[in-house]
Amino acid sequence: MDRYFIKVLLPLKTPWVPWYYASEPLSVGTFVKVMLSGRKYTGVVCQSGEPQGVDYSKIRSILSVERLYPPVTEEELKLWDFISTYYLCDPGEVYKAAYPALRVEENRAAQVEKLRERLARLQDSIKERLAKKENNRRLSDSVTSRLLDKQVEIQNAIDLLCRQAPAPAAKAPAQKPILLQGSKRMQTYIDAIAAQLKDGRQVLVLSPEKAFCSKMETELREVFADKLHCVYADSGTSARGKASVALRRAESVVVIGSRSAIFLPFTNLSLVIIDEEQDPLYKQNEPSPRYHGRDCAIMLASIHSASVMLGSSFPSLESISNCAKGKYQLRQLEGQEGEFTLIDIGAERGKNGMIGPLSRKLIAQIKACKGRVLLIRGYERAEELAQQIQQLELKAEVLTLAELKRQDCTDVELIALLSADAFADQEDFRADEKAIGLCHQLLGLTPRLTVQARVPQRWSLDRSHDQLLQERKLFGFPPYTRLVHTVDKETGKVVDKAFLAQDKSLNTKKKELARKLHQGHYLDVDPA
């Protein structure tokens, strides 16, 4: 029997990828069933050829080929390899993140199998009727005709599920990523998406979390209707399955999703939009792979030769730095942000300007408002705050920051952060950048924003990107270096930091750090 050797990527945390053999040549990307350490796994063929430095007698045969599973594309495998290499994780961990439990593929395979069984039964029934008709000319032709029509219908359904995308037409070389700065970005997004759909292409729109995905879906659904798919971490197998089928067929669609949407099987991707690109929620912390959704989306676009559009009211310093280096194009949008008030809690307390957690200035603002007022609590307890508001006879709603992001803010006149310091980690060198970014983000939701803080300078909107970058450069922080944390797996605490130079030796130095890791620790790479 001929043996064709293949490397099979398994959904496991292993630094090595095992070799197997098959009785027939298999293409890279094919799903196969294998046995490892007494357990069955569904793996992906990632390499074929002659093994080097491996004992051939220990190479085992695959159990079966999963022919009903659509193969993993070459572009998907390239993205997996980048994530594994850049973020210092095992390839199997990336595969597991990209195809969680293989539920989408299992559902599709079950659908095809069920349709084939129905088709077989129908074909038997047609043969039986045709045989009877030879002996009985009076047998109704209409029944046989309906069965034949049903046979065609089922076969078409099977073909639709199994159809793979044709080779995409050639695309013009992608331009530099465009960074949109401003709060009025939606119409620019819509125009760019419409142009790509007109050419029959696919578009990925990333948003940092489910709440933002839902808001964006509402706005885009009005324009793109059934061409829109919304996929985020907990959107369910059905939504992910429908999007995957459409993408594999190279249908012209728009996919809105959180960071995990980068793992979808795009076949004709021509535009990637990353909204609120500065948001820290793009960073995956647990479990591994600990990747950054924004940076991986940019790599995904590069693999597909797709264009990139990033958007933010206050872009990350990394993106502004990339504009200064000529890697990105900066496009500032018109649009006036709302009124901003910064209140120093310490100074107000010193002159009796605070009543509990509320400053007298904020109380006056609330009383002057005719629209909705949202108070975002930090350190305050909800019950005590509600009691304080009732005593002062104020009309205001109390929310957490997470709850605010799920709110419809169309009729909100004022948003106030009561103890803003609760939303800034003082040990994080990005604390000032995140604080200012949050203020700009909230100003996109309301005409008036008030921030109460004990460290007011951190929240001052007078500080520019240039000032913040100068501070980073002075202390040797990213984006002028690349920061790699050594983290304790049990506690999640950072036990060591390494600032690596931004040059060609970066990956080599990261690997050296990985080799020196103690058991129970892992490396976490800072966003690029």
Short mmCIF file of C-alpha atoms in Angstrom, two decimals:
data_model
loop_
_atom_site.label_atom_id
_atom_site.label_comp_id
_atom_site.label_asym_id
_atom_site.label_seq_id
_atom_site.Cartn_x
_atom_site.Cartn_y
_atom_site.Cartn_z
CA MET A 1 0.00 0.00 0.00
CA ASP A 2 1.27 3.46 -0.92
CA ARG A 3 1.93 5.84 1.92
CA TYR A 4 1.51 9.59 1.60
CA PHE A 5 2.97 11.43 4.58
CA ILE A 6 1.20 14.49 6.00
CA LYS A 7 1.56 16.78 8.98
CA VAL A 8 -1.74 17.09 10.85
CA LEU A 9 -2.49 20.14 12.97
CA LEU A 10 -4.53 19.19 16.07
CA PRO A 11 -6.56 21.43 18.41
CA LEU A 12 -4.05 20.93 21.21
CA LYS A 13 -1.36 22.91 23.00
CA THR A 14 1.68 21.11 21.59
CA PRO A 15 4.84 22.82 20.29
CA TRP A 16 5.21 20.11 17.61
CA VAL A 17 2.85 19.02 14.81
CA PRO A 18 2.66 15.21 14.39
CA TRP A 19 3.18 13.26 11.15
CA TYR A 20 0.68 10.69 9.85
CA TYR A 21 0.23 8.87 6.59
CA ALA A 22 -2.73 8.30 4.26
CA SER A 23 -3.36 5.81 1.48
CA GLU A 24 -4.01 8.63 -0.99
CA PRO A 25 -2.53 12.09 -1.58
CA LEU A 26 -4.36 14.75 0.47
CA SER A 27 -4.39 18.49 -0.15
CA VAL A 28 -3.27 20.97 2.49
CA GLY A 29 -6.37 22.17 4.37
CA THR A 30 -8.18 18.80 4.30
CA PHE A 31 -9.80 17.65 7.55
CA VAL A 32 -8.87 14.16 8.77
CA LYS A 33 -9.64 11.99 11.79
CA VAL A 34 -6.57 10.72 13.68
CA MET A 35 -5.69 8.98 16.92
CA LEU A 36 -3.25 10.51 19.42
CA SER A 37 -2.54 9.14 22.91
CA GLY A 38 -5.64 6.95 22.79
CA ARG A 39 -8.03 9.76 21.80
CA LYS A 40 -9.61 10.68 18.47
CA TYR A 41 -9.14 14.18 17.08
CA THR A 42 -10.21 16.03 13.95
CA GLY A 43 -7.12 17.65 12.50
CA VAL A 44 -6.14 19.72 9.48
CA VAL A 45 -3.49 18.72 6.94
CA CYS A 46 -0.93 21.55 7.05
CA GLN A 47 1.97 19.99 5.16
CA SER A 48 2.75 17.02 2.93
CA GLY A 49 6.04 15.45 1.88
CA GLU A 50 8.81 13.31 3.32
CA PRO A 51 9.36 13.63 7.09
CA GLN A 52 12.87 14.65 8.13
CA GLY A 53 14.49 13.24 11.25
CA VAL A 54 11.44 11.14 12.16
CA ASP A 55 11.29 7.41 12.87
CA TYR A 56 9.02 6.12 10.07
CA SER A 57 7.98 3.09 12.14
CA LYS A 58 6.28 5.39 14.66
CA ILE A 59 4.19 7.26 12.07
CA ARG A 60 0.59 6.05 12.26
CA SER A 61 -2.16 6.02 9.66
CA ILE A 62 -5.03 8.49 9.72
CA LEU A 63 -8.42 7.00 10.64
CA SER A 64 -10.47 8.70 7.91
CA VAL A 65 -10.80 11.71 5.64
CA GLU A 66 -13.61 14.11 6.55
CA ARG A 67 -14.72 14.77 2.98
CA LEU A 68 -17.91 16.55 3.98
CA TYR A 69 -15.97 19.23 5.88
CA PRO A 70 -15.03 22.19 3.66
CA PRO A 71 -11.22 22.47 3.50
CA VAL A 72 -9.34 25.21 5.33
CA THR A 73 -8.15 27.83 2.84
CA GLU A 74 -4.54 28.75 2.20
CA GLU A 75 -5.24 32.28 3.48
CA GLU A 76 -6.60 30.93 6.78
CA LEU A 77 -3.46 28.83 7.30
CA LYS A 78 -1.25 31.87 6.61
CA LEU A 79 -3.11 33.87 9.27
CA TRP A 80 -2.80 31.02 11.77
CA ASP A 81 0.94 30.81 11.13
CA PHE A 82 1.34 34.57 11.71
CA ILE A 83 -0.59 34.47 15.01
CA SER A 84 1.34 31.44 16.24
CA THR A 85 4.70 33.01 15.37
CA TYR A 86 4.06 36.60 16.45
CA TYR A 87 2.16 35.89 19.68
CA LEU A 88 4.37 32.96 20.72
CA CYS A 89 1.66 30.31 21.01
CA ASP A 90 1.31 26.78 19.66
CA PRO A 91 -0.29 26.33 16.22
CA GLY A 92 -2.91 23.99 17.67
CA GLU A 93 -4.16 26.74 20.00
CA VAL A 94 -4.82 29.00 17.00
CA TYR A 95 -6.62 26.18 15.14
CA LYS A 96 -8.80 25.58 18.20
CA ALA A 97 -9.69 29.30 18.39
CA ALA A 98 -10.47 29.45 14.66
CA TYR A 99 -12.65 26.32 14.63
CA PRO A 100 -14.15 26.06 18.14
CA ALA A 101 -15.40 22.47 18.56
CA LEU A 102 -15.93 22.29 14.75
CA ARG A 103 -19.68 22.73 15.34
CA VAL A 104 -20.22 24.76 12.15
CA GLU A 105 -18.50 22.10 10.03
CA GLU A 106 -20.29 19.25 11.81
CA ASN A 107 -23.67 20.90 11.24
CA ARG A 108 -22.93 21.41 7.56
CA ALA A 109 -21.74 17.81 7.15
CA ALA A 110 -24.89 16.57 8.91
CA GLN A 111 -27.05 18.67 6.58
CA VAL A 112 -25.34 17.23 3.50
CA GLU A 113 -25.61 13.67 4.83
CA LYS A 114 -29.30 14.10 5.61
CA LEU A 115 -30.00 15.53 2.14
CA ARG A 116 -28.13 12.66 0.49
CA GLU A 117 -30.18 10.13 2.44
CA ARG A 118 -33.38 11.86 1.33
CA LEU A 119 -32.15 11.89 -2.25
CA ALA A 120 -31.37 8.16 -2.15
CA ARG A 121 -34.85 7.34 -0.80
CA LEU A 122 -36.44 9.56 -3.43
CA GLN A 123 -34.47 7.94 -6.25
CA ASP A 124 -35.59 4.48 -5.06
CA SER A 125 -39.19 5.70 -5.02
CA ILE A 126 -38.87 7.08 -8.57
CA LYS A 127 -37.40 3.79 -9.85
CA GLU A 128 -40.23 1.88 -8.21
CA ARG A 129 -42.88 4.10 -9.79
CA LEU A 130 -41.29 3.94 -13.24
CA ALA A 131 -41.18 0.14 -13.00
CA LYS A 132 -44.89 0.03 -12.10
CA LYS A 133 -45.74 2.41 -14.92
CA GLU A 134 -44.46 -0.05 -17.53
CA ASN A 135 -47.18 -2.48 -16.42
CA ASN A 136 -49.85 0.13 -15.79
CA ARG A 137 -50.09 2.90 -18.38
CA ARG A 138 -52.86 4.60 -16.41
CA LEU A 139 -50.49 5.44 -13.50
CA SER A 140 -50.46 9.23 -13.02
CA ASP A 141 -47.58 11.03 -14.73
CA SER A 142 -48.01 14.06 -12.44
CA VAL A 143 -46.87 12.22 -9.30
CA THR A 144 -43.70 10.97 -11.01
CA SER A 145 -43.08 14.44 -12.39
CA ARG A 146 -43.33 16.01 -8.92
CA LEU A 147 -40.88 13.43 -7.55
CA LEU A 148 -38.41 14.20 -10.32
CA ASP A 149 -38.72 17.93 -9.55
CA LYS A 150 -38.10 17.20 -5.87
CA GLN A 151 -35.00 15.19 -6.80
CA VAL A 152 -33.59 18.18 -8.69
CA GLU A 153 -34.41 20.46 -5.75
CA ILE A 154 -32.55 18.26 -3.24
CA GLN A 155 -29.57 17.84 -5.56
CA ASN A 156 -29.36 21.62 -5.97
CA ALA A 157 -29.41 22.02 -2.17
CA ILE A 158 -26.52 19.54 -1.85
CA ASP A 159 -24.56 21.29 -4.59
CA LEU A 160 -25.14 24.64 -2.88
CA LEU A 161 -23.78 23.40 0.46
CA CYS A 162 -20.79 21.67 -1.12
CA ARG A 163 -19.94 24.33 -3.66
CA GLN A 164 -16.56 25.94 -3.16
CA ALA A 165 -15.63 29.43 -4.29
CA PRO A 166 -14.12 29.90 -7.72
CA ALA A 167 -10.75 31.65 -7.92
CA PRO A 168 -11.41 35.36 -7.20
CA ALA A 169 -10.78 37.88 -9.94
CA ALA A 170 -7.57 39.87 -9.71
CA LYS A 171 -7.67 42.90 -7.43
CA ALA A 172 -5.80 46.15 -7.69
CA PRO A 173 -2.94 46.41 -5.15
CA ALA A 174 -4.22 47.63 -1.79
CA GLN A 175 -3.38 51.18 -0.77
CA LYS A 176 -1.96 52.14 2.61
CA PRO A 177 -4.41 51.68 5.51
CA ILE A 178 -6.57 54.77 6.02
CA LEU A 179 -7.05 56.08 9.57
CA LEU A 180 -10.29 58.03 9.99
CA GLN A 181 -10.21 60.43 12.94
CA GLY A 182 -13.56 61.82 14.04
CA SER A 183 -16.89 60.77 15.47
CA LYS A 184 -18.94 60.96 12.23
CA ARG A 185 -17.51 57.89 10.48
CA MET A 186 -20.56 55.83 9.55
CA GLN A 187 -21.32 57.41 6.18
CA THR A 188 -17.69 56.97 5.11
CA TYR A 189 -17.94 53.28 6.06
CA ILE A 190 -21.22 52.88 4.15
CA ASP A 191 -19.82 54.45 0.99
CA ALA A 192 -16.69 52.26 1.11
CA ILE A 193 -18.72 49.07 1.72
CA ALA A 194 -21.17 49.87 -1.07
CA ALA A 195 -18.31 50.30 -3.56
CA GLN A 196 -16.89 46.86 -2.69
CA LEU A 197 -20.27 45.10 -2.84
CA LYS A 198 -20.90 46.66 -6.23
CA ASP A 199 -17.72 44.90 -7.45
CA GLY A 200 -18.92 41.59 -5.95
CA ARG A 201 -16.40 41.56 -3.09
CA GLN A 202 -16.53 40.70 0.63
CA VAL A 203 -16.14 43.13 3.53
CA LEU A 204 -15.23 42.57 7.19
CA VAL A 205 -16.28 45.19 9.77
CA LEU A 206 -14.73 44.71 13.21
CA SER A 207 -16.09 46.25 16.39
CA PRO A 208 -14.56 45.80 19.86
CA GLU A 209 -17.56 44.14 21.54
CA LYS A 210 -21.07 42.80 21.11
CA ALA A 211 -22.80 46.03 22.15
CA PHE A 212 -21.03 48.04 19.45
CA CYS A 213 -21.62 45.25 16.90
CA SER A 214 -25.37 45.43 17.56
CA LYS A 215 -25.46 49.21 17.13
CA MET A 216 -23.49 49.05 13.91
CA GLU A 217 -25.66 46.21 12.63
CA THR A 218 -28.79 48.34 13.14
CA GLU A 219 -27.35 51.17 11.04
CA LEU A 220 -25.90 48.98 8.28
CA ARG A 221 -28.96 46.69 8.07
CA GLU A 222 -31.01 49.59 6.73
CA VAL A 223 -28.61 49.93 3.80
CA PHE A 224 -27.35 46.41 3.07
CA ALA A 225 -30.25 44.27 4.35
CA ASP A 226 -29.77 40.54 3.59
CA LYS A 227 -26.13 41.00 2.51
CA LEU A 228 -25.25 41.59 6.16
CA HIS A 229 -24.07 38.89 8.61
CA CYS A 230 -23.40 39.64 12.29
CA VAL A 231 -20.97 37.28 14.03
CA TYR A 232 -19.49 37.77 17.51
CA ALA A 233 -18.17 35.48 20.22
CA ASP A 234 -21.56 34.25 21.51
CA SER A 235 -23.74 34.76 18.41
CA GLY A 236 -24.27 31.01 18.09
CA THR A 237 -23.39 28.29 15.62
CA SER A 238 -26.23 29.14 13.26
CA ALA A 239 -25.13 32.74 12.60
CA ARG A 240 -21.50 31.71 12.18
CA GLY A 241 -22.52 28.81 9.93
CA LYS A 242 -24.58 31.00 7.58
CA ALA A 243 -21.75 33.52 7.31
CA SER A 244 -19.19 30.76 6.67
CA VAL A 245 -21.28 29.17 3.89
CA ALA A 246 -21.77 32.56 2.18
CA LEU A 247 -18.06 33.38 2.41
CA ARG A 248 -16.95 29.98 1.07
CA ARG A 249 -19.23 30.47 -1.93
CA ALA A 250 -17.52 33.82 -2.55
CA GLU A 251 -20.84 35.62 -2.17
CA SER A 252 -20.63 39.40 -1.94
CA VAL A 253 -21.47 40.02 1.73
CA VAL A 254 -20.63 42.21 4.72
CA VAL A 255 -19.64 40.54 8.00
CA ILE A 256 -19.82 42.52 11.24
CA GLY A 257 -18.06 40.92 14.16
CA SER A 258 -15.88 41.16 17.21
CA ARG A 259 -12.22 40.09 17.09
CA SER A 260 -12.94 36.36 16.52
CA ALA A 261 -14.51 37.20 13.13
CA ILE A 262 -10.99 37.34 11.65
CA PHE A 263 -11.06 33.51 11.66
CA LEU A 264 -13.97 33.26 9.21
CA PRO A 265 -13.19 31.63 5.81
CA PHE A 266 -13.04 34.71 3.57
CA THR A 267 -12.49 33.91 -0.10
CA ASN A 268 -12.91 37.28 -1.81
CA LEU A 269 -12.08 39.81 0.91
CA SER A 270 -11.35 43.30 -0.37
CA LEU A 271 -11.99 45.65 2.58
CA VAL A 272 -11.43 45.43 6.34
CA ILE A 273 -12.93 48.14 8.56
CA ILE A 274 -11.75 48.32 12.19
CA ASP A 275 -13.98 50.66 14.15
CA GLU A 276 -12.92 52.08 17.54
CA GLU A 277 -9.47 50.74 16.69
CA GLN A 278 -8.01 52.12 19.93
CA ASP A 279 -10.30 50.02 22.16
CA PRO A 280 -8.37 47.66 24.51
CA LEU A 281 -11.13 45.04 24.11
CA TYR A 282 -9.56 44.04 20.79
CA LYS A 283 -6.87 42.30 22.87
CA GLN A 284 -7.59 38.63 23.65
CA ASN A 285 -6.20 37.86 27.11
CA GLU A 286 -7.59 34.44 27.98
CA PRO A 287 -7.37 31.78 26.75
CA SER A 288 -4.44 31.51 24.34
CA PRO A 289 -3.84 32.62 21.62
CA ARG A 290 -3.45 36.06 23.20
CA TYR A 291 -3.71 38.03 20.00
CA HIS A 292 -4.74 41.60 19.19
CA GLY A 293 -7.79 41.67 16.90
CA ARG A 294 -6.87 44.97 15.24
CA ASP A 295 -3.33 43.92 14.34
CA CYS A 296 -4.41 40.46 13.15
CA ALA A 297 -7.18 42.02 11.03
CA ILE A 298 -4.56 44.20 9.32
CA MET A 299 -2.48 41.08 8.64
CA LEU A 300 -5.61 39.31 7.32
CA ALA A 301 -6.14 42.19 4.90
CA SER A 302 -2.50 41.97 3.79
CA ILE A 303 -2.86 38.24 3.08
CA HIS A 304 -5.93 38.92 0.90
CA SER A 305 -4.47 42.12 -0.66
CA ALA A 306 -7.48 43.93 0.82
CA SER A 307 -7.79 47.59 1.78
CA VAL A 308 -7.90 48.65 5.44
CA MET A 309 -9.88 51.44 7.07
CA LEU A 310 -9.43 52.18 10.79
CA GLY A 311 -11.72 54.54 12.67
CA SER A 312 -11.62 56.34 16.00
CA SER A 313 -12.44 59.67 17.61
CA PHE A 314 -9.07 59.47 19.37
CA PRO A 315 -6.82 56.93 17.57
CA SER A 316 -4.28 54.82 19.40
CA LEU A 317 -0.74 56.17 19.63
CA GLU A 318 0.45 53.14 17.65
CA SER A 319 -1.77 54.13 14.72
CA ILE A 320 -0.79 57.81 14.92
CA SER A 321 2.85 56.73 14.98
CA ASN A 322 2.24 54.61 11.87
CA CYS A 323 0.80 57.70 10.17
CA ALA A 324 3.94 59.68 11.04
CA LYS A 325 6.10 56.88 9.60
CA GLY A 326 4.08 56.89 6.36
CA LYS A 327 2.58 53.42 6.92
CA TYR A 328 -0.98 54.77 7.27
CA GLN A 329 -2.85 57.69 5.72
CA LEU A 330 -4.54 60.00 8.23
CA ARG A 331 -7.91 61.44 7.21
CA GLN A 332 -9.55 63.81 9.68
CA LEU A 333 -13.33 64.00 9.43
CA GLU A 334 -15.43 67.08 9.98
CA GLY A 335 -17.78 67.22 12.93
CA GLN A 336 -17.81 69.07 16.21
CA GLU A 337 -17.68 67.06 19.41
CA GLY A 338 -19.87 68.01 22.35
CA GLU A 339 -19.25 70.09 25.45
CA PHE A 340 -16.70 68.65 27.90
CA THR A 341 -16.42 69.49 31.63
CA LEU A 342 -13.63 68.20 33.86
CA ILE A 343 -14.13 68.39 37.64
CA ASP A 344 -11.30 67.93 40.17
CA ILE A 345 -12.84 65.93 43.04
CA GLY A 346 -10.03 66.82 45.50
CA ALA A 347 -10.31 70.55 44.82
CA GLU A 348 -14.09 70.47 45.12
CA ARG A 349 -13.96 68.64 48.45
CA GLY A 350 -11.55 71.30 49.76
CA LYS A 351 -14.12 74.04 49.20
CA ASN A 352 -17.22 72.03 50.20
CA GLY A 353 -18.14 71.52 46.55
CA MET A 354 -19.13 67.84 46.90
CA ILE A 355 -22.36 66.33 48.21
CA GLY A 356 -21.49 62.68 48.62
CA PRO A 357 -20.23 61.36 45.24
CA LEU A 358 -21.76 64.28 43.28
CA SER A 359 -20.15 67.69 42.83
CA ARG A 360 -22.34 70.77 43.13
CA LYS A 361 -21.32 71.67 39.57
CA LEU A 362 -22.62 68.34 38.26
CA ILE A 363 -25.84 68.66 40.28
CA ALA A 364 -26.46 72.06 38.66
CA GLN A 365 -25.85 70.55 35.21
CA ILE A 366 -28.31 67.70 35.87
CA LYS A 367 -31.02 70.10 37.03
CA ALA A 368 -30.56 72.21 33.91
CA CYS A 369 -30.99 69.22 31.58
CA LYS A 370 -34.25 68.58 29.74
CA GLY A 371 -33.17 65.29 28.16
CA ARG A 372 -31.95 62.01 29.68
CA VAL A 373 -29.02 62.06 32.08
CA LEU A 374 -26.82 58.98 32.54
CA LEU A 375 -24.53 58.72 35.56
CA ILE A 376 -21.74 56.14 35.18
CA ARG A 377 -20.67 54.80 38.53
CA GLY A 378 -17.13 53.68 39.26
CA TYR A 379 -16.35 53.06 42.94
CA GLU A 380 -19.88 54.04 44.07
CA ARG A 381 -22.43 51.48 45.21
CA ALA A 382 -25.62 51.47 43.15
CA GLU A 383 -28.03 51.49 46.12
CA GLU A 384 -26.28 54.34 47.95
CA LEU A 385 -26.05 56.38 44.77
CA ALA A 386 -29.72 55.85 43.96
CA GLN A 387 -30.64 57.00 47.48
CA GLN A 388 -28.46 60.13 47.09
CA ILE A 389 -30.13 60.99 43.77
CA GLN A 390 -33.58 60.56 45.32
CA GLN A 391 -32.71 62.83 48.24
CA LEU A 392 -31.47 65.54 45.87
CA GLU A 393 -34.60 65.08 43.69
CA LEU A 394 -32.55 64.58 40.53
CA LYS A 395 -33.76 62.92 37.35
CA ALA A 396 -30.91 60.64 36.32
CA GLU A 397 -30.24 56.99 35.49
CA VAL A 398 -27.37 55.10 37.11
CA LEU A 399 -25.41 52.67 34.92
CA THR A 400 -22.09 50.87 34.72
CA LEU A 401 -19.80 51.58 31.77
CA ALA A 402 -20.63 48.18 30.29
CA GLU A 403 -24.36 48.90 30.54
CA LEU A 404 -23.89 52.30 28.90
CA LYS A 405 -22.43 50.68 25.76
CA ARG A 406 -25.68 48.74 25.31
CA GLN A 407 -27.85 51.85 25.62
CA ASP A 408 -29.60 53.75 22.86
CA CYS A 409 -28.21 57.24 23.50
CA THR A 410 -30.15 59.15 20.84
CA ASP A 411 -32.08 61.18 23.45
CA VAL A 412 -29.29 61.50 26.05
CA GLU A 413 -28.30 65.08 26.88
CA LEU A 414 -25.61 64.45 29.52
CA ILE A 415 -23.32 61.59 30.48
CA ALA A 416 -21.20 61.87 33.64
CA LEU A 417 -18.37 59.67 34.91
CA LEU A 418 -18.69 60.01 38.69
CA SER A 419 -15.33 58.57 39.74
CA ALA A 420 -13.42 58.34 36.50
CA ASP A 421 -10.24 57.07 38.19
CA ALA A 422 -11.95 53.68 38.55
CA PHE A 423 -11.65 53.26 34.77
CA ALA A 424 -7.88 53.95 34.61
CA ASP A 425 -5.29 51.46 35.84
CA GLN A 426 -2.55 53.59 37.37
CA GLU A 427 0.08 50.90 36.73
CA ASP A 428 -0.73 50.80 33.01
CA PHE A 429 1.54 53.06 30.94
CA ARG A 430 -1.42 53.45 28.57
CA ALA A 431 -3.70 54.82 31.33
CA ASP A 432 -3.65 58.44 30.08
CA GLU A 433 -4.20 57.42 26.46
CA LYS A 434 -7.12 55.14 27.43
CA ALA A 435 -8.67 57.84 29.62
CA ILE A 436 -8.61 60.47 26.87
CA GLY A 437 -9.81 57.89 24.35
CA LEU A 438 -12.77 56.97 26.55
CA CYS A 439 -13.77 60.64 26.82
CA HIS A 440 -13.74 61.05 23.03
CA GLN A 441 -15.69 57.81 22.67
CA LEU A 442 -18.39 59.04 25.06
CA LEU A 443 -18.52 62.44 23.37
CA GLY A 444 -19.60 60.54 20.27
CA LEU A 445 -22.70 59.42 22.21
CA THR A 446 -23.78 62.65 23.90
CA PRO A 447 -23.68 66.44 23.37
CA ARG A 448 -22.38 66.95 26.93
CA LEU A 449 -19.87 64.94 28.94
CA THR A 450 -18.76 65.62 32.52
CA VAL A 451 -15.89 63.77 34.17
CA GLN A 452 -15.21 63.83 37.91
CA ALA A 453 -11.68 62.65 38.75
CA ARG A 454 -9.09 62.76 41.52
CA VAL A 455 -6.32 62.86 38.90
CA PRO A 456 -7.88 65.36 36.47
CA GLN A 457 -4.75 65.84 34.34
CA ARG A 458 -5.12 62.25 33.14
CA TRP A 459 -8.53 63.08 31.65
CA SER A 460 -7.66 66.44 30.12
CA LEU A 461 -8.56 66.68 26.43
CA ASP A 462 -5.98 69.46 25.99
CA ARG A 463 -3.23 66.85 25.70
CA SER A 464 -2.49 65.96 22.09
CA HIS A 465 -1.18 62.80 20.44
CA ASP A 466 2.17 64.54 19.96
CA GLN A 467 2.53 65.24 23.68
CA LEU A 468 1.66 61.67 24.62
CA LEU A 469 4.08 60.27 22.04
CA GLN A 470 6.88 62.50 23.36
CA GLU A 471 6.31 61.07 26.85
CA ARG A 472 6.40 57.51 25.47
CA LYS A 473 9.62 58.21 23.59
CA LEU A 474 11.25 59.79 26.67
CA PHE A 475 10.61 56.65 28.77
CA GLY A 476 11.19 54.11 25.97
CA PHE A 477 7.62 52.81 25.93
CA PRO A 478 5.73 51.46 22.89
CA PRO A 479 5.30 52.30 20.07
CA TYR A 480 9.06 53.04 20.18
CA THR A 481 9.72 49.61 21.65
CA ARG A 482 7.81 46.35 21.81
CA LEU A 483 6.77 45.31 25.32
CA VAL A 484 6.59 41.61 26.23
CA HIS A 485 5.12 40.68 29.62
CA THR A 486 5.94 37.50 31.52
CA VAL A 487 2.70 36.55 33.28
CA ASP A 488 1.97 34.07 36.06
CA LYS A 489 -0.74 31.70 34.79
CA GLU A 490 -2.34 31.18 38.21
CA THR A 491 -2.58 34.76 39.42
CA GLY A 492 -2.52 36.61 36.07
CA LYS A 493 0.08 39.00 37.54
CA VAL A 494 2.93 40.40 35.47
CA VAL A 495 6.19 39.12 36.98
CA ASP A 496 8.59 40.64 34.45
CA LYS A 497 8.70 43.08 31.53
CA ALA A 498 11.04 43.20 28.54
CA PHE A 499 11.27 46.20 26.21
CA LEU A 500 12.47 44.96 22.82
CA ALA A 501 13.76 47.09 19.97
CA GLN A 502 11.48 47.57 16.95
CA ASP A 503 13.79 45.98 14.40
CA LYS A 504 14.31 42.73 12.49
CA SER A 505 15.61 41.01 15.63
CA LEU A 506 12.23 41.34 17.37
CA ASN A 507 10.94 37.81 16.64
CA THR A 508 14.32 36.26 17.52
CA LYS A 509 14.38 38.07 20.87
CA LYS A 510 10.80 37.02 21.62
CA LYS A 511 11.71 33.39 20.97
CA GLU A 512 14.73 33.70 23.27
CA LEU A 513 12.43 34.95 26.04
CA ALA A 514 10.05 32.05 25.36
CA ARG A 515 12.87 29.52 25.76
CA LYS A 516 13.78 30.98 29.16
CA LEU A 517 10.22 30.80 30.51
CA HIS A 518 9.67 29.11 33.86
CA GLN A 519 6.88 26.58 34.21
CA GLY A 520 3.55 28.22 35.04
CA HIS A 521 4.31 31.42 33.11
CA TYR A 522 3.46 32.65 29.64
CA LEU A 523 4.48 35.60 27.43
CA ASP A 524 2.01 38.31 26.44
CA VAL A 525 3.01 40.53 23.51
CA ASP A 526 2.01 44.19 23.51
CA PRO A 527 -0.09 45.48 20.56
CA ALA A 528 1.86 46.68 17.54
#
